Coordinates of C-alpha atoms and ligand atoms in Angstrom, one line a residue:
X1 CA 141.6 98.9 115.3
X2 CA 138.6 96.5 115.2
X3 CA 135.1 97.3 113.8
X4 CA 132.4 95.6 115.6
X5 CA 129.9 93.8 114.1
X6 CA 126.6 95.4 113.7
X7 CA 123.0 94.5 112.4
X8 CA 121.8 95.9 108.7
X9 CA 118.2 95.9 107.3
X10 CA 116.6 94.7 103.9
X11 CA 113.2 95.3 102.5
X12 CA 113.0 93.0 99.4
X13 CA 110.6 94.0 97.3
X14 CA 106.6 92.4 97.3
X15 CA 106.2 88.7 97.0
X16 CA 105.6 87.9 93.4
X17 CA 103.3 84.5 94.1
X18 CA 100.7 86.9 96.3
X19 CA 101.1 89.8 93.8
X20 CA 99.8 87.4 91.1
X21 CA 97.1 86.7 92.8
X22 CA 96.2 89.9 94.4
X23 CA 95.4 90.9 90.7
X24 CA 94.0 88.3 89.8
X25 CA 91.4 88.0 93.0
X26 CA 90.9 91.8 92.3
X27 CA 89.9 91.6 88.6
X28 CA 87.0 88.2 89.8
X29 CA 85.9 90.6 93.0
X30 CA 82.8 92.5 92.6
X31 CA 83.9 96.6 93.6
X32 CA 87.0 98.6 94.3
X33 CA 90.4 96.8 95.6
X34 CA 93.4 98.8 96.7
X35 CA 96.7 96.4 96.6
X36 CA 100.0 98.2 98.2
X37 CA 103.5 97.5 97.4
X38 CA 102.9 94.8 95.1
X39 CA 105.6 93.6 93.3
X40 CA 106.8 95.9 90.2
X41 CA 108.7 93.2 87.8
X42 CA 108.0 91.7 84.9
X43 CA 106.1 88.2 85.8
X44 CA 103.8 90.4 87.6
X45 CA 102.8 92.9 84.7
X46 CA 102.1 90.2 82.7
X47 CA 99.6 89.1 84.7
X48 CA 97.9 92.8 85.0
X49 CA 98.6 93.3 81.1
X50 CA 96.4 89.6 80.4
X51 CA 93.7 91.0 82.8
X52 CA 93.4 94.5 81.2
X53 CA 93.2 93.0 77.7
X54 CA 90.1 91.3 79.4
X55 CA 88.6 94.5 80.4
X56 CA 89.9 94.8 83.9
X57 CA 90.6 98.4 85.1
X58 CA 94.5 98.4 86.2
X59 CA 96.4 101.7 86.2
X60 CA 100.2 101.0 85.4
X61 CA 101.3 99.0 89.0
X62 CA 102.3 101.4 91.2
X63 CA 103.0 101.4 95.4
X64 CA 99.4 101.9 96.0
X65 CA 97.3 100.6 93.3
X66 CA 93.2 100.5 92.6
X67 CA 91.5 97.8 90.8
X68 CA 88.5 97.3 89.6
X69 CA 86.9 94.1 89.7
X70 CA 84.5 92.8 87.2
X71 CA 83.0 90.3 89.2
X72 CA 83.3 86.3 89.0
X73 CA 82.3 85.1 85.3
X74 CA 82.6 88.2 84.1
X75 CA 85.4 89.2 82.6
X76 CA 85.3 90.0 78.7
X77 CA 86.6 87.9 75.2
X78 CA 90.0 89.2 74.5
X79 CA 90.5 90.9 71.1
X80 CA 93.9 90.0 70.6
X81 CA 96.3 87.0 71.6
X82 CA 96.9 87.2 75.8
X83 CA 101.1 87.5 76.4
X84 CA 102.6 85.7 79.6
X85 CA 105.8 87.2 78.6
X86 CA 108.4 84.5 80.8
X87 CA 105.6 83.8 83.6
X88 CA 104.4 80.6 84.1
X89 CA 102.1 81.8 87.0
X90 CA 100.7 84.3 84.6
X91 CA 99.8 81.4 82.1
X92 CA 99.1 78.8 84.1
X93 CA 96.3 80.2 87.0
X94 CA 95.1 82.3 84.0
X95 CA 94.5 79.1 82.9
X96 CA 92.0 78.1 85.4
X97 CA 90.5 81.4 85.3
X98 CA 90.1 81.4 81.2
X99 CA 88.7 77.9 81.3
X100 CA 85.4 79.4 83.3
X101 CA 84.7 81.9 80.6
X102 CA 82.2 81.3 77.9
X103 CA 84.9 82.8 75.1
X104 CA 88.1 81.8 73.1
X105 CA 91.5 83.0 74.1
X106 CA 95.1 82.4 73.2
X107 CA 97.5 82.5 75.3
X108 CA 101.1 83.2 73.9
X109 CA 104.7 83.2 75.9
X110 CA 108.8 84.1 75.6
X111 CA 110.9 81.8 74.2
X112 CA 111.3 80.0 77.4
X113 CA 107.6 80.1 78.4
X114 CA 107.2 78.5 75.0
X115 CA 108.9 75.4 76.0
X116 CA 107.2 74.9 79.3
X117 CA 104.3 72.0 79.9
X118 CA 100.9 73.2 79.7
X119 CA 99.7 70.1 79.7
X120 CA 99.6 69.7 84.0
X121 CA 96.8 72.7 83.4
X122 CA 94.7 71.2 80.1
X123 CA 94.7 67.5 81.3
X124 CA 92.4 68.6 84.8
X125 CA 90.7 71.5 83.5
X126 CA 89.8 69.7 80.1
X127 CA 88.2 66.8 82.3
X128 CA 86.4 69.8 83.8
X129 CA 84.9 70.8 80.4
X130 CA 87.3 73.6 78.9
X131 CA 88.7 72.8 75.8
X132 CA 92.4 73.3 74.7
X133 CA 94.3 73.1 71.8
X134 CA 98.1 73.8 70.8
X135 CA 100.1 74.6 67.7
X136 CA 102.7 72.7 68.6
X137 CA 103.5 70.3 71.0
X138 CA 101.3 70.8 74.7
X139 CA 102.8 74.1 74.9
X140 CA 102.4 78.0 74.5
X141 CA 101.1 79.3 72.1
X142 CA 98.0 77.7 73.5
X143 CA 94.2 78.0 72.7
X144 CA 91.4 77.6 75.6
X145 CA 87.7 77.2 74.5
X146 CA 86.2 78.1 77.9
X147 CA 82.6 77.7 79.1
X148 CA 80.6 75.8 81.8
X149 CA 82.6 73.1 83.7
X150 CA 81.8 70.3 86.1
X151 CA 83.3 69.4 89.3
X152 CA 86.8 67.3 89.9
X153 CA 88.4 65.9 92.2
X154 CA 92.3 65.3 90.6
X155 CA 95.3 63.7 91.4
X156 CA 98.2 65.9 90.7
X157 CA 101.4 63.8 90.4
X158 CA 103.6 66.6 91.1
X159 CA 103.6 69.4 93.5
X160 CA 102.2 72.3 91.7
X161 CA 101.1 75.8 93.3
X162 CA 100.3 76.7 89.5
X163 CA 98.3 73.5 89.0
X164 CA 96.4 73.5 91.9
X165 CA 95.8 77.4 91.9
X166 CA 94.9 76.5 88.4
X167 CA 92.1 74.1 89.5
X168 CA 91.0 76.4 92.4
X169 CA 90.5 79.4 90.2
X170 CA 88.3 77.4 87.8
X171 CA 86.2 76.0 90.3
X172 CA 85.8 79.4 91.8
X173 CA 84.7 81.1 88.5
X174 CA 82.3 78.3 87.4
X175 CA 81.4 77.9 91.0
X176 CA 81.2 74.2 91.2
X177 CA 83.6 72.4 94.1
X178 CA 87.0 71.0 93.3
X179 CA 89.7 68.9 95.4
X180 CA 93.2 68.5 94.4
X181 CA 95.3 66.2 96.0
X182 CA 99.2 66.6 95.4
X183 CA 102.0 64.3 96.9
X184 CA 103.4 67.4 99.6
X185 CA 101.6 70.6 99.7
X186 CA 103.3 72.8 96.9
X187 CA 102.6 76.9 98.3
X188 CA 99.1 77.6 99.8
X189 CA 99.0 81.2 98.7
X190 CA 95.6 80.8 96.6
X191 CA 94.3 78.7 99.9
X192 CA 95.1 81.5 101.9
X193 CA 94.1 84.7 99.9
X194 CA 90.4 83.2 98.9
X195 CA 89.9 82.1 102.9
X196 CA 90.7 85.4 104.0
X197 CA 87.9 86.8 101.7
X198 CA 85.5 84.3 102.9
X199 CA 85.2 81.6 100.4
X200 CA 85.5 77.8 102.3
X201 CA 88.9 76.6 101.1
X202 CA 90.0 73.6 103.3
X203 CA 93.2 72.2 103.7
X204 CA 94.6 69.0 105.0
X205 CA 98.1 67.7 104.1
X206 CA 98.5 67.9 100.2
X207 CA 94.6 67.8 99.5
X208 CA 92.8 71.6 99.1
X209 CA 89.1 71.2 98.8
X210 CA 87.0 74.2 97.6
X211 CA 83.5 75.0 97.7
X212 CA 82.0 77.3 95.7
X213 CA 80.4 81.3 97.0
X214 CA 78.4 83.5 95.2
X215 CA 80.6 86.5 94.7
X216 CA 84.1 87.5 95.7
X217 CA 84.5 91.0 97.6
X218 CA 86.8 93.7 96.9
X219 CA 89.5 93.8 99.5
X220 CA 92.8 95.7 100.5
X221 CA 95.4 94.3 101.2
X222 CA 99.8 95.3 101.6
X223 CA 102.5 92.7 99.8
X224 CA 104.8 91.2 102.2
X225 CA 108.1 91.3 100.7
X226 CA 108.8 87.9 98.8
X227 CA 111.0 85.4 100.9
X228 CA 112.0 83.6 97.3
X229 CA 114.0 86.9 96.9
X230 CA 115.2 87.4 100.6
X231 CA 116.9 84.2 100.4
X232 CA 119.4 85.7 98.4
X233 CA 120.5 88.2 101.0
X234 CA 120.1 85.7 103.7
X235 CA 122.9 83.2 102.2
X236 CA 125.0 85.9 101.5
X237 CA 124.7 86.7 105.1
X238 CA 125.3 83.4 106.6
X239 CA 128.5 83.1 104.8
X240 CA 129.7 86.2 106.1
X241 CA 129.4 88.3 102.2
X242 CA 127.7 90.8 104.2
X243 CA 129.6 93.6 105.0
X244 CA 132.2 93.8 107.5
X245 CA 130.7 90.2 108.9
X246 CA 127.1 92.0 109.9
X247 CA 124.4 90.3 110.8
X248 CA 121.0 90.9 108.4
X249 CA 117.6 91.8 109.1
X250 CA 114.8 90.8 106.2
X251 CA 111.8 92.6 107.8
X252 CA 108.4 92.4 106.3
X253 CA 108.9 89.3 104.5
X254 CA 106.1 86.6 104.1
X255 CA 106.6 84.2 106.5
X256 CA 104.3 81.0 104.9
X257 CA 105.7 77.9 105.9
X258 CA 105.1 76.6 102.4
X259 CA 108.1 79.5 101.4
X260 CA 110.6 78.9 104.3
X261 CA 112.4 75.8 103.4
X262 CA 115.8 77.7 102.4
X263 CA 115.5 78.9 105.7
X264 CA 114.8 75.5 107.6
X265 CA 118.0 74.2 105.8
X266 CA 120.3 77.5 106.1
X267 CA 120.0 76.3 109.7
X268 CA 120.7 72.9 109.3
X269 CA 123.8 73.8 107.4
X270 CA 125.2 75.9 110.6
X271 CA 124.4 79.4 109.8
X272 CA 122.4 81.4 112.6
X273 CA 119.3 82.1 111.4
X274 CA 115.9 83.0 113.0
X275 CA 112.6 84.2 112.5
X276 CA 109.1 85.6 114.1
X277 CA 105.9 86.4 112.8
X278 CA 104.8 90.0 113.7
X279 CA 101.5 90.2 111.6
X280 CA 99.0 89.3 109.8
X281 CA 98.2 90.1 105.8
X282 CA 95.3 88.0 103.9
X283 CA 95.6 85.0 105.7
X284 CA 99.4 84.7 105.1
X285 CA 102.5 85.3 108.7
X286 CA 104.3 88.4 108.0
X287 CA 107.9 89.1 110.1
X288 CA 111.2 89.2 110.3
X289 CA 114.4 86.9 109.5
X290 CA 117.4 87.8 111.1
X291 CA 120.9 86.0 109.7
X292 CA 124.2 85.6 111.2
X293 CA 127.4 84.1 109.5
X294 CA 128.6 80.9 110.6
X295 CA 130.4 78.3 109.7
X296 CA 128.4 76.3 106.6
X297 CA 128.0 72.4 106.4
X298 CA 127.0 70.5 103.4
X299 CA 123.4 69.1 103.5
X300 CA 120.8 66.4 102.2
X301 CA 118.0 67.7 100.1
X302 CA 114.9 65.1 99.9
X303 CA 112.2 64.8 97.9
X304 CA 109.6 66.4 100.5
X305 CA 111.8 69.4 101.1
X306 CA 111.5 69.9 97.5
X307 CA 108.5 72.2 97.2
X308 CA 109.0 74.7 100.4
X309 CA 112.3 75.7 98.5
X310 CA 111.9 75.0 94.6
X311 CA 112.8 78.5 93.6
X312 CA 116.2 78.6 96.2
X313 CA 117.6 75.3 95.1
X314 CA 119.8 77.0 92.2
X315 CA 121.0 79.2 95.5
X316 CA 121.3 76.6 97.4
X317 CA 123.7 74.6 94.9
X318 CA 125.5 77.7 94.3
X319 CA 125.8 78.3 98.5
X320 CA 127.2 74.9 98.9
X321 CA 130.3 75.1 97.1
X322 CA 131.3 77.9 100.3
X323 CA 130.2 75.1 102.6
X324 CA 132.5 72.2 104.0
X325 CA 131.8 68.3 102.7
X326 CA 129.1 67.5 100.5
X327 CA 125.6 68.6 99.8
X328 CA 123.0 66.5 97.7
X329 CA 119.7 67.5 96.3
X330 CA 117.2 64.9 95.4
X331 CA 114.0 64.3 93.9
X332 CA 114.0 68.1 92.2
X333 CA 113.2 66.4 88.6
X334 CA 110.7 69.8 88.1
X335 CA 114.0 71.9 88.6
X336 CA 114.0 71.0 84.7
X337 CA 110.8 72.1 83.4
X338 CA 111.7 76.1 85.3
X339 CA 112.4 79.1 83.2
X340 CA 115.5 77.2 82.2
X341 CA 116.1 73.4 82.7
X342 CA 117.8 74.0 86.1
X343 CA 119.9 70.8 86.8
X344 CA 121.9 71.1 83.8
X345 CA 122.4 74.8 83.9
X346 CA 123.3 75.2 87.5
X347 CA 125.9 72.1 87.1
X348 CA 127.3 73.6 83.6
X349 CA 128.0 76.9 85.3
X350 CA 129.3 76.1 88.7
X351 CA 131.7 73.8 86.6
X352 CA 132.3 76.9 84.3
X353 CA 133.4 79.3 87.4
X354 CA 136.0 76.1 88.6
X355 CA 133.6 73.9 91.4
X356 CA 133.1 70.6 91.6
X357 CA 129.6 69.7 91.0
X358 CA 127.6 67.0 89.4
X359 CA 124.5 66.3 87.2
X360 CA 122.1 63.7 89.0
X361 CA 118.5 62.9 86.8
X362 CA 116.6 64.5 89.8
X363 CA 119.0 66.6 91.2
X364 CA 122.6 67.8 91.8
X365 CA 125.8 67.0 93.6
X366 CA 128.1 69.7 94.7
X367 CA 131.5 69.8 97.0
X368 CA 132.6 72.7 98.7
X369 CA 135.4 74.1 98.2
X370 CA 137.6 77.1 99.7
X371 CA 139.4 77.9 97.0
X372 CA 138.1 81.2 95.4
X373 CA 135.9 80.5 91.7
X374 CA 135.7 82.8 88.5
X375 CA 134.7 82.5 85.2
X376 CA 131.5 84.0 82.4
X377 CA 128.3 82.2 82.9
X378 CA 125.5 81.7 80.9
X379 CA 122.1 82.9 83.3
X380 CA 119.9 81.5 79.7
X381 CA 117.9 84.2 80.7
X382 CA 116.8 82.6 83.9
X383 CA 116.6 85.3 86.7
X384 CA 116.9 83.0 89.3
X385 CA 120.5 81.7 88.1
X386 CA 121.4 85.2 87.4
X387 CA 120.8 85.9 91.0
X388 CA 122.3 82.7 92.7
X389 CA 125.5 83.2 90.8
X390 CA 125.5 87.5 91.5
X391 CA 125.5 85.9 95.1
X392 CA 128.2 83.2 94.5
X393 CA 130.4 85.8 93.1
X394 CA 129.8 88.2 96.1
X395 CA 131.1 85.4 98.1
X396 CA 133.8 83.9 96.1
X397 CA 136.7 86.1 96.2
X398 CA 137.2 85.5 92.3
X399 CA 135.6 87.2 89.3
X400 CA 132.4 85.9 87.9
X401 CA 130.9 87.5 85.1
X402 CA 127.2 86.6 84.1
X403 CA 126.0 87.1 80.6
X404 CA 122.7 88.3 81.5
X405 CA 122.2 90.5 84.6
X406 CA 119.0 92.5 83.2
X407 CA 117.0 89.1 83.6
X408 CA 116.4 89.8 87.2
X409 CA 113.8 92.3 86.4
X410 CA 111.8 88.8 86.2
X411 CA 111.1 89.1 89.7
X412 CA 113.4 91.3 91.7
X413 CA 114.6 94.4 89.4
X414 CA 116.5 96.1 92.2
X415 CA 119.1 92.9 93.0
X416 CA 122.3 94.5 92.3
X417 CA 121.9 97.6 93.8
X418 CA 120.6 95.7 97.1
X419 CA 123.5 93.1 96.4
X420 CA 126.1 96.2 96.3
X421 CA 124.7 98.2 99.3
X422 CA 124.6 95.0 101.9
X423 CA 128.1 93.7 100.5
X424 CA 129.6 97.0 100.4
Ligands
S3P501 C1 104.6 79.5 91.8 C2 104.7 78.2 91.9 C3 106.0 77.4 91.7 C4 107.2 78.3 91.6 C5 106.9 79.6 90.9 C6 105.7 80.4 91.4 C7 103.3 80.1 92.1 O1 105.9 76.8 90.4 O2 108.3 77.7 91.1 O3 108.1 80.4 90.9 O4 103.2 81.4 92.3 O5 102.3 79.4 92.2 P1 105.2 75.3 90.3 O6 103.8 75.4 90.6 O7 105.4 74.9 88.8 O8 106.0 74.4 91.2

């Protein structure tokens, strides 16, 4: 007897770049906002915890949530020190936000947060006028003496969403105009949200150029589900982990073309994978993906893929040792400065579970392999690495055991009960 092949769906849960800022546009907008299914993890209540200890009314996140804004300018001096917890969004567009306000705050991060530059954010906004200063090093724990700032016009030498939405926010709040030019446009997600409520954010290439309003208005709007956390499902998918072969649906996910490089080079690699936008949320192309297992080719990773897929490339390196010849990734130097320095980790570990891969100082090298892979790896608390090797070990056909698994409640707390219901 054969079983035919049939088509499952996913709903990851909410994009965690757009909840970020759903909160954070919510808490500057003058009235009432209502923000469904955001994302419920842990990068995103830190954000709503740092905007309640600035007098911003958030009930505990929920499906359907209210917020009330306090206006542009007008949030209130923290009494205690402000905790990012492991989000570098949280810290860094706070950042922006924090150097608009005429009052002192600290900000303070995890272990891993602690060792991440904060001097991409102090450099611009202190040639804006916000003052910053550091205990240690240009990281977390971190001081910002906000107040008036003048306009810039900066030169980011990296791709940064955080940097740039950084920049954007400040301008925003001490409504004066900023630019930011970055080598390849990083994710447009602040771009978007602030167009759609009617402040003149344009775009061309890598330069975003803002001009200031008056006052931001409340809004509504409903998370897309985040396609960072749908391209876990979808390489499981194309290499056939899914359950008896079946093809995968991803509905509702956020279908930015600044988010869909995983998916660009899933194709390119052989898998069968396609997309279509079916609406519209706050400016940003909501739809589904629909994957189909193939047969998987190595690929080259270049410098301007880079930031369309930063978050997948652990997944990506982990994918490629299912896929036949070689695949290369290049130019990913800032895969180092991520919740964990992701070159050397990702390398370390898929050498630990038995697969040939090697370090490279801006990226990795990795041959695929059919043999099946086991062994204990170390996740260093990265959710990201948890995930990509949960996946790898759905696929491999050996045992792998990760040290950490509760480190996915980073950004997708539900992973391995979605991982056992589509594999199963
Ligand atoms: C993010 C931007 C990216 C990404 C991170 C989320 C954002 O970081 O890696 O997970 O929401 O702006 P960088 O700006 O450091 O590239």
């Amino acid at each position: 007897m054969t079983t035919e092949s049939t088509t499952r769906a996913v709903r990851v849960p909410g994009d965690k770049s757009i909840s970020h800022r759903a909160l954070i546009c919510a808490a500057l907008a003058s009235g009432r906002s209502r923000v469904r299914h955001i994302l419920q993890s842990a990068d995103v209540h830190s954000t709503a915890g740092v905007l309640r200890a600035l007098g911003v009314g958030i009930p505990p996140l929920g499906d359907d949530v209210r917020i009330d804004g306090r206006g542009l300018g007008a949030l209130t001096a923290p009494t205690e020190s402000l905790d990012c917890g492991n989000s570098g969004t949280t810290a860094r567009l706070m950042s922006g936000v924090l150097g608009a306000h005429p009052f002192e705050s600290r900000l303070v991060g995890d272990e891993s947060l602690s060792r991440r530059p904060m001097a991409r954010v102090s450099r611009p906004l202190g040639i804006m006028g916000a003052r910053f200063s550091f205990e240690h090093g240009e990281h977390l724990p971190m001081v910002i003496h906000g107040g008036a700032l003048q306009t810039i016009e900066w030169d980011s030498p990296t791709s940064s969403a955080q940097v740039k939405s950084a920049i954007l926010f400040a301008g925003l709040v001490a409504r004066v105009p900023v630019t930011i030019n970055e080598p390849v446009r990083s994710r447009d997600h602040t771009e978007r949200m602030l167009c759609a409520l009617g402040v003149e954010v344009r775009s061309c290439g890598g330069q975003a150029v803002l001009t200031p309003a008056e006052a931001l208005p409340a809004f509504q709007v409903d998370v897309p589900a985040d396609p960072s956390s749908a391209a876990f499902m979808a390489a499981l998918a194309a290499a056939g982990g899914v359950g008896n072969g079946d093809r995968l649906e991803l509905t509702d996910v956020a279908l930015n073309p600044t988010r869909l490089g995983f998916f660009r080079v899933l194709r390119e690699m052989g898998a069968d994978v396609v997309w279509e936008v079916e609406r519209e949320e706050c400016g940003e192309p909501v739809g589904t993906i629909s994957v189909a297992p193939r047969v998987l080719n190595g690929v080259q990773i270049r410098a301007e893929q880079v930031p369309a897929m930063i978050d997948e490339l652990p997944l990506l390196a982990c994918l490629a040792t299912r896929a036949s010849g070689e695949t290369e990734i290049r130019g990913a130097g800032e895969l180092r400065v991520k919740e964990s320095d992701r070159i050397a980790a990702v390398v370390q570990n898929l050498k630990a579970v038995g697969a040939d891969a090697e370090e490279l100082p801006d990226g990795l090298r990795v041959r695929g392999t059919a043999g099946s892979l086991g062994g204990r790896i170390v996740a260093h608390g990265d959710h990201r690495l948890a995930m990509a090797f949960g996946v790898l070990g759905a696929l491999s056909g050996g045992s792998i055991e990760i040290d950490d698994r509760d480190c996915v409640a980073v950004s997708y707390p539900g992973f391995w009960a979605d991982l056992a219901r589509v594999t199963a």
